[in-house]
Coordinates of C-alpha atoms and ligand atoms in Angstrom, one line a residue:
X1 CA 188.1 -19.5 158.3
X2 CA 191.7 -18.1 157.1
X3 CA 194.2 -15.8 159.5
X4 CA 193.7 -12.3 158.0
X5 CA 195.9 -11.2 156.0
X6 CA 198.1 -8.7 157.9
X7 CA 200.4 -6.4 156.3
X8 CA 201.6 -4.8 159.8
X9 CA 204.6 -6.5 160.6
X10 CA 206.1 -7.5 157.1
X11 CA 205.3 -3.6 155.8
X12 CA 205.2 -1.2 158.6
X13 CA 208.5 1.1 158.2
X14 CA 208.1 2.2 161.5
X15 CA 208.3 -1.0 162.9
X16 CA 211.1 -0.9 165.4
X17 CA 212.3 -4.3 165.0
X18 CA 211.3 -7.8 166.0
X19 CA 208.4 -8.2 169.3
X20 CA 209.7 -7.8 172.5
X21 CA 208.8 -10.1 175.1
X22 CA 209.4 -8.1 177.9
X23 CA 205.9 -7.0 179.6
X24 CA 204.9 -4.6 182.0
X25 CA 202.1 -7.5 182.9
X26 CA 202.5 -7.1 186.9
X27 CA 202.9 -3.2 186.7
X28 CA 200.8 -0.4 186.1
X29 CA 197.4 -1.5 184.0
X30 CA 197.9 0.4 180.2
X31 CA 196.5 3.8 179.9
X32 CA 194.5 4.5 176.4
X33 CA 193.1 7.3 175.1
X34 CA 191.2 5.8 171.8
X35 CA 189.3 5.9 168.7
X36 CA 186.9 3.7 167.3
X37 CA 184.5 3.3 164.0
X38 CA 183.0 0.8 162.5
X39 CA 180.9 0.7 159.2
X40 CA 178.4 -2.2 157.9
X41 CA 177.9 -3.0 154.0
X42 CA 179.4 -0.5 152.6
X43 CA 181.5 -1.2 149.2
X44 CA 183.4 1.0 150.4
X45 CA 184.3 0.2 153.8
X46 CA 187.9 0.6 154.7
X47 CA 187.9 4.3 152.7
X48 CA 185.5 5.6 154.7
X49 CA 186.7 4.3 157.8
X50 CA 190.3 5.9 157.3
X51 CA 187.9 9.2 156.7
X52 CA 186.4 8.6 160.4
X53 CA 189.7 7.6 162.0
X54 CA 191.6 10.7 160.6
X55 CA 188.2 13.0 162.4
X56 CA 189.2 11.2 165.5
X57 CA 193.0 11.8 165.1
X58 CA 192.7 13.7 168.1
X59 CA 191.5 10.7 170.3
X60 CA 195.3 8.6 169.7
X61 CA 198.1 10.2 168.0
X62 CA 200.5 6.6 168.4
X63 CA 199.0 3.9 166.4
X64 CA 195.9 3.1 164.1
X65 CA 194.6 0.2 162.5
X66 CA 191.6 -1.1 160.1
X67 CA 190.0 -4.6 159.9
X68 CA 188.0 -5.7 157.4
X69 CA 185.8 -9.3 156.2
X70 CA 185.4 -9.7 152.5
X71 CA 182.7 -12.4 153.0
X72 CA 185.4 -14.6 152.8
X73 CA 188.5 -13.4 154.6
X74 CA 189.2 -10.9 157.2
X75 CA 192.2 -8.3 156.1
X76 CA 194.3 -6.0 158.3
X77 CA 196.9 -2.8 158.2
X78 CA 197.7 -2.0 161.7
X79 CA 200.1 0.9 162.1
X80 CA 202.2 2.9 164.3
X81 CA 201.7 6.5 163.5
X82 CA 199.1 9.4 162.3
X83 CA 196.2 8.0 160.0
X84 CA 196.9 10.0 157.2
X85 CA 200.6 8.1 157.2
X86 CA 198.8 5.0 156.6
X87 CA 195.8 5.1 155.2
X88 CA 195.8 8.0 152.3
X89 CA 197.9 5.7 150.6
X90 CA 195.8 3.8 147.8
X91 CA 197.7 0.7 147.8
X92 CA 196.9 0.2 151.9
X93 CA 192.9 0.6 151.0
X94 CA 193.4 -1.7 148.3
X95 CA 194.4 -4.4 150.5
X96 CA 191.7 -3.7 152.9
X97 CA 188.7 -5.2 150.4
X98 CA 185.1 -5.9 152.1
X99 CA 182.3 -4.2 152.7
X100 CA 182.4 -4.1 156.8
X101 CA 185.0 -2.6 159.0
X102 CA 186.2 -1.9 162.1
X103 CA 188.7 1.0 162.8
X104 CA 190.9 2.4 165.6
X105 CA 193.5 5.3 166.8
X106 CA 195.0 4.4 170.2
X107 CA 197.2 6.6 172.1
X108 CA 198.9 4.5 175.5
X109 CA 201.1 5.5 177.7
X110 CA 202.9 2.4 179.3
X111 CA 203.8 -0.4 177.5
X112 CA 205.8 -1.0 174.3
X113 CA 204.8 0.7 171.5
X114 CA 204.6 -2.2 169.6
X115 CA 202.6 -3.6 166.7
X116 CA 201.1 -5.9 168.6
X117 CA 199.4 -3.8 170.7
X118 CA 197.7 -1.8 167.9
X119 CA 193.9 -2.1 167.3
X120 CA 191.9 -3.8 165.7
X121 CA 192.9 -7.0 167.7
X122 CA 192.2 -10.1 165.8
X123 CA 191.7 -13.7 166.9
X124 CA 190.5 -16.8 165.4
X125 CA 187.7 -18.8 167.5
X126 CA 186.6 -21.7 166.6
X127 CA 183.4 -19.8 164.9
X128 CA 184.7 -18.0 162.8
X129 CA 187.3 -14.7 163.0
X130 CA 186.6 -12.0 165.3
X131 CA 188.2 -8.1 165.6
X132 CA 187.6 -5.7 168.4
X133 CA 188.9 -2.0 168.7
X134 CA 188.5 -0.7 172.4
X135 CA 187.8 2.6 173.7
X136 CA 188.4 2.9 177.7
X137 CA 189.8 0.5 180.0
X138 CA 189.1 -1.9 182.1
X139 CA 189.4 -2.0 185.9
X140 CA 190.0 -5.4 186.3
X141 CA 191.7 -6.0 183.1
X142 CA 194.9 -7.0 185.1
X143 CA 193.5 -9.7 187.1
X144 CA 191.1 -11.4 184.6
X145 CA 194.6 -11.5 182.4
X146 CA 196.4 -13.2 185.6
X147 CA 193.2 -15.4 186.0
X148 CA 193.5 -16.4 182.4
X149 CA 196.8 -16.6 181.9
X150 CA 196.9 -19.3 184.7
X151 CA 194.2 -21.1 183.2
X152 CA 196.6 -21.5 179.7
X153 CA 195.3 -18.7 178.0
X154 CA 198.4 -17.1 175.5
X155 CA 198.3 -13.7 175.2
X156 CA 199.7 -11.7 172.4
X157 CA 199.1 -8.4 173.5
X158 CA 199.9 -6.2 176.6
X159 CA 196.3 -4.4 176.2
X160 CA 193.7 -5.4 178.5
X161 CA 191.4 -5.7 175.4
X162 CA 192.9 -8.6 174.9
X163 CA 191.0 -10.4 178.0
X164 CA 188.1 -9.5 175.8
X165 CA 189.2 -11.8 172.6
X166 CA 189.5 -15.0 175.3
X167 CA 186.3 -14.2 177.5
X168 CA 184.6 -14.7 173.9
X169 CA 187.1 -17.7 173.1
X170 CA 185.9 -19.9 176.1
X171 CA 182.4 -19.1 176.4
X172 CA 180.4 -21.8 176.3
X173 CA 177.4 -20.6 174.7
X174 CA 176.1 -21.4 171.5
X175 CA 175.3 -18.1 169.9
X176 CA 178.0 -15.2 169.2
X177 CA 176.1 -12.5 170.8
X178 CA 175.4 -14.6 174.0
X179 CA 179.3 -15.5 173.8
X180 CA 180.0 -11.7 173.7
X181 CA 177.8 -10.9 176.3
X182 CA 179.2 -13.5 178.9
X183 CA 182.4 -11.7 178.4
X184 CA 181.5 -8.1 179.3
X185 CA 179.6 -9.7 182.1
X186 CA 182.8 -10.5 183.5
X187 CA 184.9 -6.9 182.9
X188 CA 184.3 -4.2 184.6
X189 CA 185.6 -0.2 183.9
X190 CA 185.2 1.3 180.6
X191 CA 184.7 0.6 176.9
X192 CA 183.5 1.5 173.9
X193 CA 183.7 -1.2 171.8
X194 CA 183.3 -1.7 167.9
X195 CA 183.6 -5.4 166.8
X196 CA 183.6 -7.5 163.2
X197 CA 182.7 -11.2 162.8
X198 CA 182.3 -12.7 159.1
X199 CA 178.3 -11.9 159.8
X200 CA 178.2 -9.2 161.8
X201 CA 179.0 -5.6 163.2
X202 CA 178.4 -5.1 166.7
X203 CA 179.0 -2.2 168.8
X204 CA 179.1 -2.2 173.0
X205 CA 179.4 0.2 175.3
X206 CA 179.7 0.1 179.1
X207 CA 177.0 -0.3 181.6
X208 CA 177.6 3.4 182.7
X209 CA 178.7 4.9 179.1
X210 CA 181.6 6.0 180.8
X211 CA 183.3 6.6 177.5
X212 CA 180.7 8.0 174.3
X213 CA 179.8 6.0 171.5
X214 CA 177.3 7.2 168.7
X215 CA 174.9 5.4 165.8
X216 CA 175.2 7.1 162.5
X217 CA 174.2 6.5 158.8
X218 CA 175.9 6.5 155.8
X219 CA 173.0 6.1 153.0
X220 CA 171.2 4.1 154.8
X221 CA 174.2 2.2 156.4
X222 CA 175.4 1.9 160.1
X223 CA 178.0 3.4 161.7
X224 CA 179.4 3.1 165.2
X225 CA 181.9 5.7 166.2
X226 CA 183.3 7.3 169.3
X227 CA 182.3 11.0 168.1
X228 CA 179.7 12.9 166.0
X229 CA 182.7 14.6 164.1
X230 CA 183.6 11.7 162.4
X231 CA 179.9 11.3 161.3
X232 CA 180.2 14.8 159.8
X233 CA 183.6 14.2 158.2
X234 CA 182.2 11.6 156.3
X235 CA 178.6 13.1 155.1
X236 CA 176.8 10.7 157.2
X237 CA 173.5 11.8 159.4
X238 CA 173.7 11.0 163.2
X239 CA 170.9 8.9 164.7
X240 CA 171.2 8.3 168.2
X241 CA 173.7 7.7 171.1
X242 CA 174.6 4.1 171.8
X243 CA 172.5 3.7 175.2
X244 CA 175.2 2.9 178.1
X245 CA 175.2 -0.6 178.6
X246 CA 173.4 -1.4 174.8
X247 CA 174.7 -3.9 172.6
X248 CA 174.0 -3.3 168.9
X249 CA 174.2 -5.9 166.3
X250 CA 173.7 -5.1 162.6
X251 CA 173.7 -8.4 160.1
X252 CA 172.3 -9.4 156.9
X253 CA 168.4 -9.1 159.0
X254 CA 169.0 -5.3 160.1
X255 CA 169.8 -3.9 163.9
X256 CA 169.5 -5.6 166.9
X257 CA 169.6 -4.5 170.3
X258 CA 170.2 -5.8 173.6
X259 CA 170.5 -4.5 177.5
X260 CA 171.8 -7.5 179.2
X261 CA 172.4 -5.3 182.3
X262 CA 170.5 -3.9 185.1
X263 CA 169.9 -0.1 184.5
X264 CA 171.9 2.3 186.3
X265 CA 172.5 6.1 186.7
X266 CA 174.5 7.1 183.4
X267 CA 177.2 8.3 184.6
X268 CA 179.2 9.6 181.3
X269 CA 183.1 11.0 181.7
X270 CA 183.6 14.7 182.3
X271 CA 186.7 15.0 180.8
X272 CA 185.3 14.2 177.4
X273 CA 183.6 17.8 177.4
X274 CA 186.6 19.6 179.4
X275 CA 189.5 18.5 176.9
X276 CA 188.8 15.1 175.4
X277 CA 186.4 15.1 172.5
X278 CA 186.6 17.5 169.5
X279 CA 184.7 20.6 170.1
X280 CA 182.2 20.5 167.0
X281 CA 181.2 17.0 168.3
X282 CA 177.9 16.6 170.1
X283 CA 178.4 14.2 173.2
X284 CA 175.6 13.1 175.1
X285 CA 172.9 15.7 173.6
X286 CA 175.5 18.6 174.4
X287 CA 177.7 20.6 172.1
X288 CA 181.0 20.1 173.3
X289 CA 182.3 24.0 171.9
X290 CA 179.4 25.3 174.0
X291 CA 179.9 23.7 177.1
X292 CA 183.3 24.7 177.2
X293 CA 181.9 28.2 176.6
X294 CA 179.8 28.0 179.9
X295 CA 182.7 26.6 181.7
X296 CA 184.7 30.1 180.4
X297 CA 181.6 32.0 181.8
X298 CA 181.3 30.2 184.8
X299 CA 184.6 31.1 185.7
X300 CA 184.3 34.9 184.9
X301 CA 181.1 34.6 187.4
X302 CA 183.2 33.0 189.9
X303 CA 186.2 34.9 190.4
X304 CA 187.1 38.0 187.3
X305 CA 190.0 40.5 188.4
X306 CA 190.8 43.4 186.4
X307 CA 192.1 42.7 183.4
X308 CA 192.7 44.5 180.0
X309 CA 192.2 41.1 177.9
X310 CA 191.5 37.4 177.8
X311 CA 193.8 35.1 176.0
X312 CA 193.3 31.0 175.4
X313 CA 195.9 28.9 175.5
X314 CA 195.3 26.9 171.8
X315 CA 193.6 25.3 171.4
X316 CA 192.3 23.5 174.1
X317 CA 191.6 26.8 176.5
X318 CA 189.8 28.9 173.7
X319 CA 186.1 27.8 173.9
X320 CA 186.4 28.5 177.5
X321 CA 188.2 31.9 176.9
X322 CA 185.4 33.0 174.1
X323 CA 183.0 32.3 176.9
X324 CA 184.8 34.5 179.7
X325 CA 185.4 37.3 177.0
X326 CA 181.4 36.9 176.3
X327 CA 180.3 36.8 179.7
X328 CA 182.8 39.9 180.9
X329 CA 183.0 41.9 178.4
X330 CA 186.6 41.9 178.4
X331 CA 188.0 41.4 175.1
X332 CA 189.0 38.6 173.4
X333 CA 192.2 38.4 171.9
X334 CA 195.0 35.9 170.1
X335 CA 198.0 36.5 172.1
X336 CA 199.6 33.0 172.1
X337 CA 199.9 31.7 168.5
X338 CA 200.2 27.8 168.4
X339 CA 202.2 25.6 166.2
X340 CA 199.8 22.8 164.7
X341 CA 202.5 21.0 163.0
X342 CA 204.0 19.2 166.6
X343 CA 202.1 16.7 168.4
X344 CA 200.1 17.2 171.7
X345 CA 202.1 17.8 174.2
X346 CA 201.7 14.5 176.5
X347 CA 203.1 12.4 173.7
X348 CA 206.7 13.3 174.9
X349 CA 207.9 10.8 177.0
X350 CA 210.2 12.7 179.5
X351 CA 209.8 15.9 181.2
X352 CA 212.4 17.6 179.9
X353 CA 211.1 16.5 176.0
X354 CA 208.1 17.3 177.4
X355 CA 208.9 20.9 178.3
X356 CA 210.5 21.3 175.0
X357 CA 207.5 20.4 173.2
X358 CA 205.9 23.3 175.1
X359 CA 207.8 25.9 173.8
X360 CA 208.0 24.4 170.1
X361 CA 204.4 24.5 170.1
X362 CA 203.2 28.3 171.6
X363 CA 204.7 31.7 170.9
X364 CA 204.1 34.6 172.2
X365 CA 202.0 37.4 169.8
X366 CA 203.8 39.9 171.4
X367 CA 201.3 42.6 169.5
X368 CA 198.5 41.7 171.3
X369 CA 199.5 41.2 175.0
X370 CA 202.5 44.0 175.0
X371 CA 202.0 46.6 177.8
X372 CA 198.7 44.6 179.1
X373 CA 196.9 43.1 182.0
X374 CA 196.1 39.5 180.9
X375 CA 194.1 36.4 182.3
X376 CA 195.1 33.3 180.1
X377 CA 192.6 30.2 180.0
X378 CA 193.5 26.8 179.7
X379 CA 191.2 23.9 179.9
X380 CA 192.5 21.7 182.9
X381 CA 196.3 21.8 184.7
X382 CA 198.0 18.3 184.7
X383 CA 201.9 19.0 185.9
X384 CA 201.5 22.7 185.3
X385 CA 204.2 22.1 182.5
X386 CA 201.7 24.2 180.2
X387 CA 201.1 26.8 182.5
X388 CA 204.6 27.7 183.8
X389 CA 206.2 28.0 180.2
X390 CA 203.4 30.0 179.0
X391 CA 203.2 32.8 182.0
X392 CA 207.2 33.0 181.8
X393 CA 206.7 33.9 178.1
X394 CA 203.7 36.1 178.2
X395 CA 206.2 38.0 181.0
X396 CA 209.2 38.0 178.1
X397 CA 206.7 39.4 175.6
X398 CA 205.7 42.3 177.5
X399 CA 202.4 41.8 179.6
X400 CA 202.4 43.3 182.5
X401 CA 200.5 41.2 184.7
X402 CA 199.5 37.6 184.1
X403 CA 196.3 36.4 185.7
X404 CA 196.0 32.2 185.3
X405 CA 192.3 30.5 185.2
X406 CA 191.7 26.9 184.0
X407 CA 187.9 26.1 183.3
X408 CA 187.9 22.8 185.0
X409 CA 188.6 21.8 189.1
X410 CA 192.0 20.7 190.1
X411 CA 192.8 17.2 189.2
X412 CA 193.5 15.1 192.6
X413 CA 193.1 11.9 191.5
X414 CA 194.4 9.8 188.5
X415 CA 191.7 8.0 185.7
X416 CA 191.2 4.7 184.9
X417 CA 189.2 4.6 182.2
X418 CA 191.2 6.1 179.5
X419 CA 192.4 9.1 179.7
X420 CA 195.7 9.8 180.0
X421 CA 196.6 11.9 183.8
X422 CA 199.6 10.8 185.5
X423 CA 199.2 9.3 189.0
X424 CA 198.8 11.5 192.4
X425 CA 202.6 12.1 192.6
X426 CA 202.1 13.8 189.1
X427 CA 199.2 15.6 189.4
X428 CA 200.3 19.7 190.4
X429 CA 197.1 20.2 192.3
X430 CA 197.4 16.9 194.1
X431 CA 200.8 17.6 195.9
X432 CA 200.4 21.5 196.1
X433 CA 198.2 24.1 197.6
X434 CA 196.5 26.4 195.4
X435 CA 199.0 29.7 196.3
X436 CA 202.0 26.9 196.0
X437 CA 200.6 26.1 192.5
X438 CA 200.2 29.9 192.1
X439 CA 204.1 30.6 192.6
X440 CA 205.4 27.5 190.8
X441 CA 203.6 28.3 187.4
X442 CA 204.5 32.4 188.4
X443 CA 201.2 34.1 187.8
X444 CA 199.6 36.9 189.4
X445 CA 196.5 35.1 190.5
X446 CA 195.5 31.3 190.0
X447 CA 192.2 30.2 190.1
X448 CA 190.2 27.0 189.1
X449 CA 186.4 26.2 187.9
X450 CA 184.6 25.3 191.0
X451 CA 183.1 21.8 191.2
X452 CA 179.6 23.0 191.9
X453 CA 180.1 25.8 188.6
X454 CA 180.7 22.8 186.4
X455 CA 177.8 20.7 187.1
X456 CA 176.4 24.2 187.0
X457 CA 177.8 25.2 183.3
X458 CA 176.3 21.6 182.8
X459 CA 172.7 22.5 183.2
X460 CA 172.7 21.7 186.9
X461 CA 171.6 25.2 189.1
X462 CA 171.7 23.3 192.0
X463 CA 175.3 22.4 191.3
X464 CA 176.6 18.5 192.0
X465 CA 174.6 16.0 193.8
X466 CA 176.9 14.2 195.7
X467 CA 173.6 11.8 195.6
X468 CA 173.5 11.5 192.1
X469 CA 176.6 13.1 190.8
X470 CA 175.6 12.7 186.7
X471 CA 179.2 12.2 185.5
X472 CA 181.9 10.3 185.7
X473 CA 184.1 12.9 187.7
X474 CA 186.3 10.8 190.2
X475 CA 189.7 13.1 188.9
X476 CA 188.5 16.1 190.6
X477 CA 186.3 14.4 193.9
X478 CA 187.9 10.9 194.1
X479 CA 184.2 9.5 193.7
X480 CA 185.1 6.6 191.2
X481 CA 182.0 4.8 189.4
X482 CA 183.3 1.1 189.2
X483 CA 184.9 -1.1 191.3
X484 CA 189.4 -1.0 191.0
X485 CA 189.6 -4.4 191.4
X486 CA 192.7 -3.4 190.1
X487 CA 193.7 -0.8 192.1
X488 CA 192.7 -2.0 195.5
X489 CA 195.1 -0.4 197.4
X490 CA 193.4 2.3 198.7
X491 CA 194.6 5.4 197.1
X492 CA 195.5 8.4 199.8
X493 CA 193.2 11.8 200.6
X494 CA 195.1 14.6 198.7
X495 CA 195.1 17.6 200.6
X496 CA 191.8 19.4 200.5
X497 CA 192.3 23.0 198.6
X498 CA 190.1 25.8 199.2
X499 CA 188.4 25.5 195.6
X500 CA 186.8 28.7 195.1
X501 CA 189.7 30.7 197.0
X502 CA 192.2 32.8 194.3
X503 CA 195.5 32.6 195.1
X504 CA 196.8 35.7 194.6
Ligands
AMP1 P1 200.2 20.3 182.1 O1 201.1 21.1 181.2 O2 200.9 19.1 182.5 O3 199.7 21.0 183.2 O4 199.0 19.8 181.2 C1 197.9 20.7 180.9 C2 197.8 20.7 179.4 O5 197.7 19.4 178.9 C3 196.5 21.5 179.1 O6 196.9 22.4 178.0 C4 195.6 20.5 178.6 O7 194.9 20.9 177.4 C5 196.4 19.3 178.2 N1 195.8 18.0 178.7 C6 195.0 17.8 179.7 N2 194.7 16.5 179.9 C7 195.4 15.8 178.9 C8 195.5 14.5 178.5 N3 194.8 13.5 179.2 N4 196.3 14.2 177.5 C9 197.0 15.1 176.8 N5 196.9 16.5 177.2 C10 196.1 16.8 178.2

C-alpha cells in the first residue's frame, strides 16, 4: 500500500509555515466542535462529500479535509479554512479520484492550528491504509496518548483522535473490524466516527450517542454523516440514525452491523438541539427548528412580562423567539439585523476580538424596536459577551425597556465532548448570581429556561428524571455521562441559582 498522496502541506496557502513542535500535550485535552461524512461507491465521491461538508459548515469553521481510496491509492486535501475555499475548486476534486470517501470540518479551540491536526487523519498499518474523521472527544484521550507515547508510540498529531489510529495499529487481532473494535473498547467520551480502509467504509458512534450520526442513501449508496441537512443538500433520502454504540461496515458484500457493547440508556447531547446542529436537521427523531420553538414557548409559560415585542438574537435565538411570539401573542419582530458575512463569534481568540466581532456582526433595526418594550431571545449565555453588546445597543436604538430570556438553563459546568464552552471561570452563570448576571449584561429583567421546561419542551411532562435523565446535559446539572478519566480532579459546586426566579 502507498502514503496517500497529500497536497496539504506542499499547496495549502494558508499554511502558516513549517510544523511546530511545541505541544500543549500535558495541558488542557483539545476541544472540537466537528463534522463528518462519508460516502461508499460512488464515482463521484469526493464532489459530493465537499457538497455535505459545506451543509455542515456550521459544525467547524477552522479546518476541513477529504480522504479518498481509488482501489489503489488513498488521496488527501486537508485544509485550513471554509469548505467552499477548498473544495469548489475543480483542480482539488480532481486530485481526490475514487469512489469512497471520508470528510471532515473541525473547529478546536486549543492547540496549534496546524495542518497536521486537520481531519481526515491518515496512517499506514501494516494492512493496508486507514483514515478516520472524529466527531466528539474523548475523555481519556490524554492518558491513553501518555500510555502510548511511553510505550514508543510517535504521534503526529495533538488531537486525541490520533490514539484512535494506534489502538488499531497494535491490535492484535486478525480481522480490521475486530482491530477497530478493540480500540474503542479502550476510549471512552464521545465520537462520531466515519472511517476509510482500501475495502471498506465504516462508521462508529459512541456507546451513549453522545454526539449524532445518521445513515443516508444516495441512489442506492451509503452515507454516514453527522446531520440530516447534509443528506438534503445532496438529494440523498435519510434511512435511519446510527444506533449509539453501532458499528457499521459497508464493503463490496453490502452493510454490516455490530453492537460490541452492553446496551445502555441513550443518552444523546442537549446542546445539539439548543445551538449546535442546523435547525432543518432532524436529530434523534426531532426537528431541531421545532424543538427550539417549544423551548421559546416554554419560556413564555414560565416567566412573560409585559412587553410590546419579541426579538431573536440571529440567528441562533430566532426559533426560540418565533415560539414565544406564537405561544404569547406578542409579536414577532426583526429588530437586530445580523451580518452573515463574519464568522461565529467564538472563533475570535481574545476577548477584546471577541467583543469586536459582536458588534461587526448585529445592528440595531432601529425601525422596529424605537419607542418599545422589548424581550430579546438568545439560545444559551456563555460569557454574556452576546448579551451585554446587544442590550447596550437595543438601549442606543431607542427601546425603552429591554427584557433578556435565553431558551436554555445557565451553563455551570464546562463540556467534554465537543462542544466548545469555556471552563467554570468562563462561564457567566457559573461565577454570578442570576440578578449579578442581570446588571452585568444591563437588562431590565433576566431570566433562563428552567431545567424541568426543557426536558418538558422535550416531550417529557413530568420534566427531568434525575433517574433517567434522557440527555446528555452535564453543562447545566454537572451530571456527566462517562467517566473524566481526564479530568479527575474533582471539579467545584457552582453556586446554586434560583432557576426559575427573574431577576429583575
Ligand atoms: P456569550 O456571548 O459568550 O454569552 O455566548 C453566547 C452566544 O454564543 C450565543 O449567541 C450562542 O448562540 C453562542 N454560542 C453558544 N454556545 C456556543 C459554542 N459552543 N460555540 C460558539 N458559539 C456558541
Amino acid at each position: 500500500m502507498q502514503a496517500p498522496s497529500d497536497h496539504a502541506e506542499q499547496l495549502d496557502p494558508y499554511s502558516s509555515g513549517p510544523i511546530e513542535l511545541q505541544d500543549d500535550l500535558e495541558g488542557d485535552t483539545l476541544r472540537e466542535e466537528c463534522g463528518v461524512f462519508g460516502i461508499f461507491g460512488h464515482p463521484e465521491a469526493a464532489a459530493i462529500t465537499a457538497l455535505g461538508l459545506h451543509a455542515l459548515q456550521h459544525r467547524g469553521q477552522e479546518a476541513c479535509g477529504i480522504v479518498t481510496f481509488d482501489g489503489s491509492r488513498f488521496h488527501s486535501e486537508r485544509r485550513l479554512g471554509l469548505v467552499g475555499d477548498t473544495f469548489s475548486r475543480r483542480e482539488v476534486i480532481e486530485r481526490l479520484p475514487g469512489s469512497t470517501a471520508v470528510g471532515h470540518v473541525r473547529y478546536s479551540t486549543t492547540g496549534a492550528t496546524i495542518l497536521r491536526n486537520v481531519q481526515p487523519l491518515f496512517a499506514e498499518l501494516n494492512a493496508g491504509g486507514f483514515a478516520v474523521g472524529h466527531n466528539g472527544n474523548l475523555t481519556n484521550g490524554l492518558s491513553l496518548r501518555r500510555e502510548l507515547v511511553k510505550n514508543g508510540a510517535m504521534m503526529q498529531s495533538t488531537t486525541d483522535t490520533e490514539v484512535i489510529l494506534h489502538l488499531v495499529a497494535q491490535s492484535k487481532r486478525g480481522h480490521f473490524v475486530d482491530r477497530f473494535i478493540e480500540a474503542l473498547r479502550a476510549i471512552e467520551g464521545a465520537y462520531s466516527l466515519v472511517a476509510l480502509t482500501n475495502k471498506k467504509l465504516v462508521g462508529a458512534r459512541d456507546p451513549l450517542g453522545i454526539r449524532p450520526l445518521v445513515l443516508g442513501d444516495l441512489d442506492g449508496r451509503p452515507i454516514l454523516t453527522s446531520e440530516t441537512c447534509a443528506l438534503d443538500m445532496i438529494g440523498a433520502k435519510y434511512v435511519r440514525d446510527i444506533e449509539p454504540g453501532e458499528i457499521i461496515v459497508f464493503d463490496e458484500e453490502g452493510a454490516h452491523t455490530h453492537k460490541p457493547f452492553p446496551p445502555k440508556p441513550a443518552r444523546p447531547c442537549i446542546f445539539e438541539y439548543i445551538y449546535f446542529s442546523r435547525p432543518d436537521s432532524i436529530v434523534g427523531g426531532r426537528s431541531v427548528y421545532e424543538v427550539r420553538k417549544a423551548f421559546g414557548a416554554q419560556l413564555a409559560r414560565e416567566n412573560h412580562p409585559d412587553i410590546d415585542v419579541v426579538v431573536p438574537v440571529p440567528d441562533s435565538g430566532v426559533p426560540a423567539a418565533v415560539g414565544y411570539s406564537q405561544y404569547s401573542g406578542v409579536p414577532f419582530e426583526l429588530g437586530i439585523i445580523r451580518n452573515h458575512y463574519v464568522g461565529r463569534t467564538f472563533i475570535q481568540p481574545t476577548q477584546s476580538v471577541r467583543e469586536l466581532g459582536v458588534r461587526m456582526k448585529h445592528s440595531a433595526n432601529r425601525a422596529a424596536i424605537e419607542g418599545k418594550r422589548i424581550l430579546l431571545i438568545d439560545d444559551s449565555l456563555v460569557r454574556g459577551t452576546t448579551s451585554k453588546k446587544i442590550v447596550r445597543m437595543m438601549r442606543d436604538a431607542g427601546a425603552l425597556e429591554v427584557h433578556f430570556r435565553l431558551a436554555s438553563p445557565p451553563i455551570l459546568y464546562p463540556d467534554y465532548y465537543g462542544i466548545d464552552l469555556p471552563d467554570r471561570g468562563g462561564l457567566l452563570a457559573a461565577t454570578h448570581t442570576l440578578e449579578e448576571m442581570r446588571e452585568i449584561i444591563g437588562a431590565d429583567s433576566l431570566a433562563f429556561l428552567s431545567i424541568d421546561g426543557m426536558y418538558r419542551a422535550m416531550g417529557y411532562p413530568g420534566g427531568r428524571d434525575p433517574a433517567n435523565p434522557k440527555f446528555a446535559d452535564h453543562c447545566f446539572t454537572g451530571a456527566y455521562p462517562t467517566h473524566l478519566t481526564d479530568h479527575s480532579e474533582a471539579e467545584p459546586q457552582p453556586r446554586q441559582l434560583s432557576l426559575l426566579a427573574e431577576a429583575s
